N, C-alpha and C. Protein backbone atom coordinates (compact mmCIF):
# COMPACT_ATOMS: atom_id res chain seq x y z
N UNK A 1 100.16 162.82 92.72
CA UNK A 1 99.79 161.47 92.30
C UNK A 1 99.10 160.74 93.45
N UNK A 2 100.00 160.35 94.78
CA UNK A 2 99.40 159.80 95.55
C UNK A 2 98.01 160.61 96.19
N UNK A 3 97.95 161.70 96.23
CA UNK A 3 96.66 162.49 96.69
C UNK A 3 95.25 162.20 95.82
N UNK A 4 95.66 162.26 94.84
CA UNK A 4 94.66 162.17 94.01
C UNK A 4 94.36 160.68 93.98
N UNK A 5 94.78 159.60 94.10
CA UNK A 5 94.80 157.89 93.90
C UNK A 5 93.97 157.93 95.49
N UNK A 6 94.27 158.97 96.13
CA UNK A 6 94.33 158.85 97.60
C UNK A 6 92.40 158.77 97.93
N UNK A 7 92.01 159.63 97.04
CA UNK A 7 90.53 160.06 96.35
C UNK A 7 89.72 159.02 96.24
N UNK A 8 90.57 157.86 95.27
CA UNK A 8 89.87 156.97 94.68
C UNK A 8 89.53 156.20 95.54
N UNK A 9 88.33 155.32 95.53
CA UNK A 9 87.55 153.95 96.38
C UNK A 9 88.62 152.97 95.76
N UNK A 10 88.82 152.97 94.68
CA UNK A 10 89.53 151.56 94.12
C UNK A 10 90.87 152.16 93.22
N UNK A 11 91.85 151.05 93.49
CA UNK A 11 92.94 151.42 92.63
C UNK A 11 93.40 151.73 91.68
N UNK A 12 94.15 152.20 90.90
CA UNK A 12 94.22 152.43 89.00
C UNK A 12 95.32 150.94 88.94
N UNK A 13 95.39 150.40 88.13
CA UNK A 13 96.11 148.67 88.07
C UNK A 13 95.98 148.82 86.66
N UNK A 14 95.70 149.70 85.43
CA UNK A 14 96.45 149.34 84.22
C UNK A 14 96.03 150.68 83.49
N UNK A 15 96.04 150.58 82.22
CA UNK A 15 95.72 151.96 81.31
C UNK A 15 94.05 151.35 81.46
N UNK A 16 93.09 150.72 81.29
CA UNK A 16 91.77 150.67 80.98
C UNK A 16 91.46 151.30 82.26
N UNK A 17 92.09 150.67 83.49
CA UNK A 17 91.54 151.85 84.56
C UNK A 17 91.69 153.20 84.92
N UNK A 18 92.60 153.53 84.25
CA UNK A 18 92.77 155.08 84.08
C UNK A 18 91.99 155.96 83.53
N UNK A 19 91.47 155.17 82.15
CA UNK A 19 90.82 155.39 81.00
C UNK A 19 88.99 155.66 81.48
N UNK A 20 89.15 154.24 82.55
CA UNK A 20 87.42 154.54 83.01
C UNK A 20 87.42 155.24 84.29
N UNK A 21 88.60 155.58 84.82
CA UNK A 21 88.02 156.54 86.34
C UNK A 21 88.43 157.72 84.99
N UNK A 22 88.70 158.33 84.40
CA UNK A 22 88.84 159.91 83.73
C UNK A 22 87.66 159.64 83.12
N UNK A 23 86.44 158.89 82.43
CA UNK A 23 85.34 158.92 81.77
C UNK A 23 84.23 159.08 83.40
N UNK A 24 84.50 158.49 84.63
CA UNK A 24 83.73 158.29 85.92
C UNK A 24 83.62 159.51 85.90
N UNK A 25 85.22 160.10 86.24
CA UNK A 25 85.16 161.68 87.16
C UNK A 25 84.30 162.85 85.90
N UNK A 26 84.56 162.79 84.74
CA UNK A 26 84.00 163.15 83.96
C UNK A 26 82.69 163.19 84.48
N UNK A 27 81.66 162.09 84.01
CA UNK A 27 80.42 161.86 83.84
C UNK A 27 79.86 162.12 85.08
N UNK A 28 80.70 162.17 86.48
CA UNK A 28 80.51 162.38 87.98
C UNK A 28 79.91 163.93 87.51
N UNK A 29 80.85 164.33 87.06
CA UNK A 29 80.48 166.25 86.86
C UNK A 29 79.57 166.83 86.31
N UNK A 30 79.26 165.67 85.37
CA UNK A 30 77.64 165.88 84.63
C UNK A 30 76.81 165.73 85.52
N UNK A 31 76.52 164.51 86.24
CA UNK A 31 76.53 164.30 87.61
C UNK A 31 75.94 165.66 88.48
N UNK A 32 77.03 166.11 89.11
CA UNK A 32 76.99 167.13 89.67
C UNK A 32 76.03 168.25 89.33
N UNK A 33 76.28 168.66 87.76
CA UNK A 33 75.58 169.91 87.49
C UNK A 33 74.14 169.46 87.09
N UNK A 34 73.57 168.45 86.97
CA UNK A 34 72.06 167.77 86.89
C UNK A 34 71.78 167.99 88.11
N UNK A 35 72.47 167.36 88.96
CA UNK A 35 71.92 167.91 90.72
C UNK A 35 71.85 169.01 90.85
N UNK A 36 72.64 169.95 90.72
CA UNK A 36 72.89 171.12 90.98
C UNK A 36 71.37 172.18 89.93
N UNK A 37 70.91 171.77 88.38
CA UNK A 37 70.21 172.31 87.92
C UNK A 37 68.47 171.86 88.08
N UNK A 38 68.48 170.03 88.74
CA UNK A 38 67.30 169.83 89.48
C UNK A 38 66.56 170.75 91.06
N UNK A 39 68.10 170.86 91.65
CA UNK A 39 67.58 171.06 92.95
C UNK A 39 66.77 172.56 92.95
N UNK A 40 67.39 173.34 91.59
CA UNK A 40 66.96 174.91 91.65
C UNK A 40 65.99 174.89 91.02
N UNK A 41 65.02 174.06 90.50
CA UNK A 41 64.01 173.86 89.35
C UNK A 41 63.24 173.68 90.99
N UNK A 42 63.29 172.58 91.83
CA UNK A 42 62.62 172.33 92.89
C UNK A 42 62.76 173.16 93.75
N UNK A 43 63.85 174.16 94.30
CA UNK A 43 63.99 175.00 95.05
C UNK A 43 64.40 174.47 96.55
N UNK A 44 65.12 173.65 96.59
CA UNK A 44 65.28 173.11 97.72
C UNK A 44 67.19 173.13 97.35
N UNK A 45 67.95 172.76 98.18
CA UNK A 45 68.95 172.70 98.59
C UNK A 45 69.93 171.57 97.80
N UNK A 46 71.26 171.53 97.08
CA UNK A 46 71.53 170.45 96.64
C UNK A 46 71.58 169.05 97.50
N UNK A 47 71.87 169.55 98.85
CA UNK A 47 71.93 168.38 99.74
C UNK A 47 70.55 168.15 100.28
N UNK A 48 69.57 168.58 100.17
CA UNK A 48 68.46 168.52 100.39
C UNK A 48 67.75 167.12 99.40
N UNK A 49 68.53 167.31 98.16
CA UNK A 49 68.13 166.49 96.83
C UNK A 49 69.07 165.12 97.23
N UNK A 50 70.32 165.40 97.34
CA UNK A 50 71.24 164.50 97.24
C UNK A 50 70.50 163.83 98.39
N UNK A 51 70.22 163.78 99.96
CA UNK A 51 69.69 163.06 100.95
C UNK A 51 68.73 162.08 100.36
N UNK A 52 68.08 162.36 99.57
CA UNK A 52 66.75 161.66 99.08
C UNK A 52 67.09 160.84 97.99
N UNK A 53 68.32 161.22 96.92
CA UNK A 53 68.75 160.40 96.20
C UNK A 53 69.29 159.11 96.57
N UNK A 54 69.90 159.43 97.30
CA UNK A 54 71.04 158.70 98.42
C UNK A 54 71.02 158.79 99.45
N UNK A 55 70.45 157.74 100.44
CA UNK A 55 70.16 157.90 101.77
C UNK A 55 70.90 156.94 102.07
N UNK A 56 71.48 157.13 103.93
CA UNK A 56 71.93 156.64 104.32
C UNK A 56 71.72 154.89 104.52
N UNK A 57 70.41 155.02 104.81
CA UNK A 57 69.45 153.97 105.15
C UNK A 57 69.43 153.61 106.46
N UNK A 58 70.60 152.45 106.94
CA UNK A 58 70.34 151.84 108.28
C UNK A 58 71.74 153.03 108.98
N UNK A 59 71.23 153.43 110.77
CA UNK A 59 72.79 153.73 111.11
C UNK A 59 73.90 153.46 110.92
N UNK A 60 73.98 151.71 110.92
CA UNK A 60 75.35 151.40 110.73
C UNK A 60 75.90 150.84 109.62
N UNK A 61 75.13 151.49 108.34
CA UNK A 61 75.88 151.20 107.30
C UNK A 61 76.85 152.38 107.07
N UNK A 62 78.31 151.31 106.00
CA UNK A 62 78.80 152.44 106.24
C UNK A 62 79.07 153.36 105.04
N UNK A 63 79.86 154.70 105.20
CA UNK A 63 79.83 155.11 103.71
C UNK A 63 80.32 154.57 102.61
N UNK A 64 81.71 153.94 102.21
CA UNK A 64 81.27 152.77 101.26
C UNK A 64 80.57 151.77 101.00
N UNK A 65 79.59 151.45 101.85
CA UNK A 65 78.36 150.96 101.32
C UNK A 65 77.13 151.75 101.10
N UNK A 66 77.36 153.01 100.82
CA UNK A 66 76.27 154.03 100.94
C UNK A 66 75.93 153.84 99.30
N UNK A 67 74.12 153.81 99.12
CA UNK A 67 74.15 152.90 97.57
C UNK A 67 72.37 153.14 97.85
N UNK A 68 72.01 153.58 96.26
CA UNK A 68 70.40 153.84 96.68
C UNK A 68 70.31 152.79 95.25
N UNK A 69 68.89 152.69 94.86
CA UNK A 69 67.95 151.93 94.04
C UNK A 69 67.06 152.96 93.73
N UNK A 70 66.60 152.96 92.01
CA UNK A 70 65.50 154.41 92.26
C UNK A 70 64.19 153.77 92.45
N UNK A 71 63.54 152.44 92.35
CA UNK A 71 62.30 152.36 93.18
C UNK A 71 62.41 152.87 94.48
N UNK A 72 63.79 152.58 95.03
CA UNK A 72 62.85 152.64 96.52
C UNK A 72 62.98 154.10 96.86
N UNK A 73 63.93 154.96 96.10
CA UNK A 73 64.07 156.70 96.38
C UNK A 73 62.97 156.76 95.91
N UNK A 74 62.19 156.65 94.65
CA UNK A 74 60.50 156.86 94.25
C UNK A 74 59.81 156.43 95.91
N UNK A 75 59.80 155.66 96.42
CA UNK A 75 58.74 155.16 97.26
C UNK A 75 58.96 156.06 98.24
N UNK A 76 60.43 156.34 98.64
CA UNK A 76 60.70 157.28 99.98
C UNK A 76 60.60 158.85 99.81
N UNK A 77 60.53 159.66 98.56
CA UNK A 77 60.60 160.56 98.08
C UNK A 77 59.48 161.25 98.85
N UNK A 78 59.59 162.49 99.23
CA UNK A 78 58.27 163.76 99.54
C UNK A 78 57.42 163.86 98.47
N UNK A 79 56.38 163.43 98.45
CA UNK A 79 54.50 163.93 97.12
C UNK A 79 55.14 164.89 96.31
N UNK A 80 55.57 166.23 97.49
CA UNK A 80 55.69 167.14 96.68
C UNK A 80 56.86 166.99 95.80
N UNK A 81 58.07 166.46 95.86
CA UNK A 81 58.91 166.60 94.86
C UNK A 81 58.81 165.57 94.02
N UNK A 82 58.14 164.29 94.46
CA UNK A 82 58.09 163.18 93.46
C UNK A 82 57.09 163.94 92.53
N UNK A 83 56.38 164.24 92.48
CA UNK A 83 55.43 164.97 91.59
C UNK A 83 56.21 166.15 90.78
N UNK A 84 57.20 166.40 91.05
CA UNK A 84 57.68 167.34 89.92
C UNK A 84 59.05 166.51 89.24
N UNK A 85 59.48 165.31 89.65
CA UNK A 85 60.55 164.96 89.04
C UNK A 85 59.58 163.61 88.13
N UNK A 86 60.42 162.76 86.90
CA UNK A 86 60.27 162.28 86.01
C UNK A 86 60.81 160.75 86.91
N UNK A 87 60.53 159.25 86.39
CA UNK A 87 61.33 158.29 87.17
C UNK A 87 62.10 158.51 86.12
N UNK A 88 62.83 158.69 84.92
CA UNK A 88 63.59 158.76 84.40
C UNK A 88 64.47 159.51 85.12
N UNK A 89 64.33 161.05 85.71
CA UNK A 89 65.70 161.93 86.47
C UNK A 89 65.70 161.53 87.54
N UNK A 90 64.50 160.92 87.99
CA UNK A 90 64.83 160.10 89.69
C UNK A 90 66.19 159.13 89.41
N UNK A 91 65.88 157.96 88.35
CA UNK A 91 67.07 157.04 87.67
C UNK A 91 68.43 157.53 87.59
N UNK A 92 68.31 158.45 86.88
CA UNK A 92 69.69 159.16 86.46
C UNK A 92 70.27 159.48 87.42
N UNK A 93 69.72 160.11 88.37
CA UNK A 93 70.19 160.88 89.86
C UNK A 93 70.65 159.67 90.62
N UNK A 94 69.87 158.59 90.51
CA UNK A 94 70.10 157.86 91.47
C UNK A 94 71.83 157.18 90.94
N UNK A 95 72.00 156.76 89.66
CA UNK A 95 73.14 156.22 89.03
C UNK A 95 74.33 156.67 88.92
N UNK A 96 73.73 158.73 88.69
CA UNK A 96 75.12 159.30 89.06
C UNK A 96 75.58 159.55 90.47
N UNK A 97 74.44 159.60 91.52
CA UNK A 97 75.01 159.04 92.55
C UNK A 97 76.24 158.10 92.98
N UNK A 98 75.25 157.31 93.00
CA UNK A 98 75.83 155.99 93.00
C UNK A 98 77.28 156.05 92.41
N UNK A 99 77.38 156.20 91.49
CA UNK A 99 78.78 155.86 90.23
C UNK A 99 80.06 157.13 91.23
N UNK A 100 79.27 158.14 91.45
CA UNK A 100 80.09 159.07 92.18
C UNK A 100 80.78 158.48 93.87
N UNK A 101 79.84 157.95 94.45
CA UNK A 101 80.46 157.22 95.26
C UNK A 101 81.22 156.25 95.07
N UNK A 102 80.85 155.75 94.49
CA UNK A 102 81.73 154.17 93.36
C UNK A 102 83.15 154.63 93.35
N UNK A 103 83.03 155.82 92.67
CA UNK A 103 84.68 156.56 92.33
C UNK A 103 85.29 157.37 93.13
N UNK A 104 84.28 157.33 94.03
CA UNK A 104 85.95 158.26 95.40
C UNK A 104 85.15 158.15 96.30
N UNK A 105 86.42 158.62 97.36
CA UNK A 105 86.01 158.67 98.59
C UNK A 105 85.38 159.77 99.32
N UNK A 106 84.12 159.96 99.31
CA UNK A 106 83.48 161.11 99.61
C UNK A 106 82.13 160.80 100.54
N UNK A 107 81.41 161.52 101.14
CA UNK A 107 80.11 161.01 101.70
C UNK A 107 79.19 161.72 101.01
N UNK A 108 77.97 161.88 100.43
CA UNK A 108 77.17 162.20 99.76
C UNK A 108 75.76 163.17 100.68
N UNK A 109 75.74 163.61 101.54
CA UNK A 109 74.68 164.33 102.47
C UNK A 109 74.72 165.27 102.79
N UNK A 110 75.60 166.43 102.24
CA UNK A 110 74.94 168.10 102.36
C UNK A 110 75.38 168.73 101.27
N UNK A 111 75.29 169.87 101.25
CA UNK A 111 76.10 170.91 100.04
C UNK A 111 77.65 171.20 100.33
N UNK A 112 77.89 171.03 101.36
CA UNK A 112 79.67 170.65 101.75
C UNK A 112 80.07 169.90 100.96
N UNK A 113 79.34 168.60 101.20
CA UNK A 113 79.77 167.04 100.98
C UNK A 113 80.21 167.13 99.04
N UNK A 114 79.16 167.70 98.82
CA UNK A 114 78.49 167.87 97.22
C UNK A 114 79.97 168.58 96.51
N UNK A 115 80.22 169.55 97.34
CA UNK A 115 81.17 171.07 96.80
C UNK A 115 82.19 169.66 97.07
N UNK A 116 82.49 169.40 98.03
CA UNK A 116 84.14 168.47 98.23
C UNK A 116 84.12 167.03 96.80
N UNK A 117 82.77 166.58 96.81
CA UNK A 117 82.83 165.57 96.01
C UNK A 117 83.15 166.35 94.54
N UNK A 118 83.02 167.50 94.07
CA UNK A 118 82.67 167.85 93.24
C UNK A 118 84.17 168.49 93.06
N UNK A 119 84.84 168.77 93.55
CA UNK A 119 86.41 169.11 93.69
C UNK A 119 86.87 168.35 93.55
N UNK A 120 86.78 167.06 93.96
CA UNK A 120 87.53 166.02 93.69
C UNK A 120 87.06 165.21 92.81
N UNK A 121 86.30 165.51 92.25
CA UNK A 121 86.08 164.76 90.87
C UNK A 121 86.90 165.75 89.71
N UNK A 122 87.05 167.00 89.78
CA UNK A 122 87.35 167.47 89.08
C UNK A 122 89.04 167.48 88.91
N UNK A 123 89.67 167.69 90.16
CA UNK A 123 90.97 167.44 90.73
C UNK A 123 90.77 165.85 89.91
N UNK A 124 90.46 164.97 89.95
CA UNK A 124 90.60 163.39 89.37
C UNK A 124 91.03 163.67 88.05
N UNK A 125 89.60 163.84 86.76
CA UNK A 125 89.91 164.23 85.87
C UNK A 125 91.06 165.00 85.29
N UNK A 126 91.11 166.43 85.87
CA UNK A 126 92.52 166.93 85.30
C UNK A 126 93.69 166.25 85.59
N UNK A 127 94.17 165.40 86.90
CA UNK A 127 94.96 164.61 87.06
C UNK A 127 95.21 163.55 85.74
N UNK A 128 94.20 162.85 85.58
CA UNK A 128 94.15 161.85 84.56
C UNK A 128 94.44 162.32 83.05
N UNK A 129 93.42 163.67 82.81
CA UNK A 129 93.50 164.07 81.75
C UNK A 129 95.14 164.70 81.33
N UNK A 130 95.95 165.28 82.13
CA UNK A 130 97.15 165.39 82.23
C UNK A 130 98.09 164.32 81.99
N UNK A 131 97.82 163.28 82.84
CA UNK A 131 98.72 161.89 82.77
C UNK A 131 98.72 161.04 81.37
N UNK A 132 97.20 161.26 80.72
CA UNK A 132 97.03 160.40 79.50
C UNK A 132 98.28 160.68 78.52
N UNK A 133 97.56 162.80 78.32
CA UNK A 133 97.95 163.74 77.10
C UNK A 133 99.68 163.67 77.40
N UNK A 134 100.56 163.09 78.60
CA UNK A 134 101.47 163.54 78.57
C UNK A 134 101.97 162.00 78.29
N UNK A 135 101.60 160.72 78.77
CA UNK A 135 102.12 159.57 77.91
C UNK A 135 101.87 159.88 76.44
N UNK A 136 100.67 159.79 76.52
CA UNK A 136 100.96 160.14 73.99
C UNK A 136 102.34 160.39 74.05
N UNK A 137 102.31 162.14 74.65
CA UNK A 137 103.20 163.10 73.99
C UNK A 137 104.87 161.87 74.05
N UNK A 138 104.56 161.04 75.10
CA UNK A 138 105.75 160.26 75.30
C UNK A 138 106.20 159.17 74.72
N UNK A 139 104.82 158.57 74.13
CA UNK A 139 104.67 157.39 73.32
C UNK A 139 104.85 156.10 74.31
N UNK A 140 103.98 156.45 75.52
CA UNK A 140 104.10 155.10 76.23
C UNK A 140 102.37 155.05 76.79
N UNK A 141 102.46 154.11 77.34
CA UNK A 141 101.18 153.79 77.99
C UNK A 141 100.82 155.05 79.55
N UNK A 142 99.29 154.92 80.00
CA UNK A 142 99.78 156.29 80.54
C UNK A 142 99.73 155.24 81.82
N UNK A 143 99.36 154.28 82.25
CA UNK A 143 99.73 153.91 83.28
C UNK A 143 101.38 153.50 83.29
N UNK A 144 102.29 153.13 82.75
CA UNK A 144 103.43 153.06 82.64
C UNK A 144 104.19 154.73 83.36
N UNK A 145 103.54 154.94 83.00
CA UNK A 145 103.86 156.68 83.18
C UNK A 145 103.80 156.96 85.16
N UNK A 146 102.23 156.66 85.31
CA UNK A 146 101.72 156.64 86.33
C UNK A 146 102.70 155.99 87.54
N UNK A 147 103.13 154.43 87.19
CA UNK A 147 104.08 153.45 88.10
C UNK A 147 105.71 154.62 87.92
N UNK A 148 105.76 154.94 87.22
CA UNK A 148 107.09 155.82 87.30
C UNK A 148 107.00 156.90 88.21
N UNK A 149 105.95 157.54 87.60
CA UNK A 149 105.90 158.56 89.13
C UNK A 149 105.64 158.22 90.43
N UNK A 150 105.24 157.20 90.65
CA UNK A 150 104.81 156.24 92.12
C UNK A 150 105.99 156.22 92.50
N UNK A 151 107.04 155.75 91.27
CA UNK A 151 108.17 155.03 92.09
C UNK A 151 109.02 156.25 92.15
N UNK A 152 108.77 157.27 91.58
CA UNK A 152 110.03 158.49 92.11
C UNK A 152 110.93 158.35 90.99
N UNK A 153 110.58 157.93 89.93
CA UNK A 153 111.85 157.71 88.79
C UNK A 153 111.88 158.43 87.83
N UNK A 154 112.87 158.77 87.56
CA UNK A 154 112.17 159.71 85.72
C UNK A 154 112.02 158.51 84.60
N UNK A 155 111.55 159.48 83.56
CA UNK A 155 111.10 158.87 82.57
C UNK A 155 110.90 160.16 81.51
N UNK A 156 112.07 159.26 80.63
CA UNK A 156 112.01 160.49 79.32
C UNK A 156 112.07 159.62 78.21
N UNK A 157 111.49 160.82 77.26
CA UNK A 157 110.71 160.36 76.19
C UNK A 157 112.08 160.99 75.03
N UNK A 158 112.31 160.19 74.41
CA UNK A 158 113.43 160.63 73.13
C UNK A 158 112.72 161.57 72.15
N UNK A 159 114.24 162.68 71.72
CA UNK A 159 113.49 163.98 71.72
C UNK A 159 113.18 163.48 69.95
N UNK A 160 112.55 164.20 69.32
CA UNK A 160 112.29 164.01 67.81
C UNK A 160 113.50 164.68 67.14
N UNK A 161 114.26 164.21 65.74
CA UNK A 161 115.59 164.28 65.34
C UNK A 161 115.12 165.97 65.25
N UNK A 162 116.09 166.82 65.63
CA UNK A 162 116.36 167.79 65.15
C UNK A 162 115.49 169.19 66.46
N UNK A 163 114.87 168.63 67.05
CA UNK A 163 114.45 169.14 68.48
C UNK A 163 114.74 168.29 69.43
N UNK A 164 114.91 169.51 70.61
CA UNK A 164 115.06 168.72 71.95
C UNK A 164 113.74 168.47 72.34
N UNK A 165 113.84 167.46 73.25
CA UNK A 165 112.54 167.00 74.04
C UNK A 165 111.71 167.92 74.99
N UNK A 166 110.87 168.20 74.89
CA UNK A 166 110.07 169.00 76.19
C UNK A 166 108.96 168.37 76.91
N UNK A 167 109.40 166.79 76.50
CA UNK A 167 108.43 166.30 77.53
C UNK A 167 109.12 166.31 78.73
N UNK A 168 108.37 166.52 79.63
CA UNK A 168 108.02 166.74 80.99
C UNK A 168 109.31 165.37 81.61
N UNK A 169 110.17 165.36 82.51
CA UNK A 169 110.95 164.85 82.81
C UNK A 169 110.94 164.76 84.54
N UNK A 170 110.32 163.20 85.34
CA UNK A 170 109.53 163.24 86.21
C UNK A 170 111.00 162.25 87.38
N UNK A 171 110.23 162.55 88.87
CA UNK A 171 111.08 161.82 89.60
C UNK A 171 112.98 162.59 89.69
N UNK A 172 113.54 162.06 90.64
CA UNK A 172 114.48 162.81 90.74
C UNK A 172 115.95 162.97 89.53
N UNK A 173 116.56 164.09 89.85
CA UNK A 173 117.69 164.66 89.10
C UNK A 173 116.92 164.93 87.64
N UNK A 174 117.43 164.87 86.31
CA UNK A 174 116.73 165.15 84.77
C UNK A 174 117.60 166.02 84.25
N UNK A 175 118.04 166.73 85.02
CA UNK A 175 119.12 168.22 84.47
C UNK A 175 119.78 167.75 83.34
N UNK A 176 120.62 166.79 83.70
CA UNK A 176 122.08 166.44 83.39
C UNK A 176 121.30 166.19 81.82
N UNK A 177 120.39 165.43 81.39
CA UNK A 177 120.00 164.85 80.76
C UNK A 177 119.20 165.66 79.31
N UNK A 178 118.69 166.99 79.82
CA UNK A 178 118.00 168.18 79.49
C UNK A 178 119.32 168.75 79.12
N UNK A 179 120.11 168.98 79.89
CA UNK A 179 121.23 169.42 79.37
C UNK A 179 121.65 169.31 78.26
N UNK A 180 121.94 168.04 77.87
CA UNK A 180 122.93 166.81 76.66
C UNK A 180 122.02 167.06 75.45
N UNK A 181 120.41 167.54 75.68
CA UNK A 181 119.52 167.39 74.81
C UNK A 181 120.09 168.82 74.03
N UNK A 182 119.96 169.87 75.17
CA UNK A 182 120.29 171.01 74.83
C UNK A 182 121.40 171.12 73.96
N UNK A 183 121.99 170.83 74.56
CA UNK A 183 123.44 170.66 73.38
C UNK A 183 123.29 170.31 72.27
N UNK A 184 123.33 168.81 72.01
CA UNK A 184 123.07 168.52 70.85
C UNK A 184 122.48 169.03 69.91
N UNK A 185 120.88 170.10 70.39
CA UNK A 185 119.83 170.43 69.37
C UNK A 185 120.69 171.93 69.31
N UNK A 186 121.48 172.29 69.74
CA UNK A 186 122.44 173.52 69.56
C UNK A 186 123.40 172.78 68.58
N UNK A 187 124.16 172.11 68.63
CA UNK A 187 124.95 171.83 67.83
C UNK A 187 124.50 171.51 66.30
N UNK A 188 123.10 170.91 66.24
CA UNK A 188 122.90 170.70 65.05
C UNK A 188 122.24 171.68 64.16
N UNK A 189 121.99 172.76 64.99
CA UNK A 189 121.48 174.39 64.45
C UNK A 189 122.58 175.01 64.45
N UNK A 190 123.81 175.09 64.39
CA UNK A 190 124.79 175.40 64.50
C UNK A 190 125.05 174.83 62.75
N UNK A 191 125.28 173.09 62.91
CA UNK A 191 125.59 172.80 61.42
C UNK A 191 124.89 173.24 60.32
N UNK A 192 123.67 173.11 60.76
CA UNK A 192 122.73 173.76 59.79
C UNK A 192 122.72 175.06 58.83
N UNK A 193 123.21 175.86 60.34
CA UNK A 193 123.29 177.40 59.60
C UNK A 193 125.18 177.30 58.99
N UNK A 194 125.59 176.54 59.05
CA UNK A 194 127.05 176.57 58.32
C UNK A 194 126.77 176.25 57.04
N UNK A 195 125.80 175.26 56.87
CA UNK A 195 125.55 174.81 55.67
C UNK A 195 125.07 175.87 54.64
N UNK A 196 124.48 176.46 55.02
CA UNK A 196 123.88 177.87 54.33
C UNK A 196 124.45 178.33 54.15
């Protein structure tokens, strides 16, 4: 939990923010593989592309303020590659940039940078995508979920009449509790088959 939050530029503070960093890290990855399927169309390097998308600009800005505009990547761009890209994929490049830095903490300037950002966008998503699918399964909110595991607490979800629970039972001890479930859903398969 904390590793992955650890990722983020900005905090998760309710379910809508959960909801839009798992659509970010998502769309980051689309992201990714547009860079990744421009740079081989041009033949140059993903960080070769990414530099030009996203430039540093002045020395001492710093990487959270690292942030392009696609006029001015059009104006700074090499003849030769502005001539094979569209301002439409210049745009796009420039936004999923951008939005990718927006959503974590990463620096954007080689094929390292690219591979790490691109891990941790993905590491984000499955994090999130995990946390959502397992509040449903719980019937709570998934940031509710989220503050429980922060705080080290469990949190269980009441089992449905006639099964025990298998949601996921978080934060310390749970046994005792898994236990009682166990039982019970034994005991009442027990009455069941008497009844027969």
């Amino acid at each position: 939990c904390t590793e992955v939050e650890f990722m983020l530029r900005d905090p998760v503070k309710n379910d809508q923010d959960i909801q839009y960093t798992l659509a970010a890290a998502e769309a980051g990855l689309l992201f990714m593989e547009q860079i990744e399927a421009k740079a081989q169309a041009l033949g140059v390097l993903r960080g070769t592309l990414s530099r030009h998308i996203l430039p540093y600009g002045t020395t001492d800005q710093s990487v959270a303020n690292q942030s392009s505009k696609a006029k001015e990547v059009l104006e700074n761009m090499p003849d030769e590659m502005r001539r094979r890209m569209s301002d439409k994929e210049v745009a796009y490049l420039v936004r999923g940039a951008n939005s990718v830095r927006k959503l974590i903490r990463v620096k954007i300037a080689d094929d390292n940078d690219l591979n790490q950002a691109q891990e941790s966008l993905k590491t984000t998503a499955r994090f999130f995508r995990r946390v959502t699918a397992e509040a449903e399964e719980m019937s709570i909110g998934p940031f509710r979920l989220l503050q429980t595991r922060r705080e080290g607490q469990r949190l269980i979800s009441p089992a449905k009449p006639g099964k025990p629970s298998n949601a996921p039972v978080f934060g310390r001890g749970g046994g005792h509790y898994q236990l009682k479930q166990q039982q019970l859903y034994n005991q009442q398969q027990q009455q069941q088959q008497q009844q027969q």
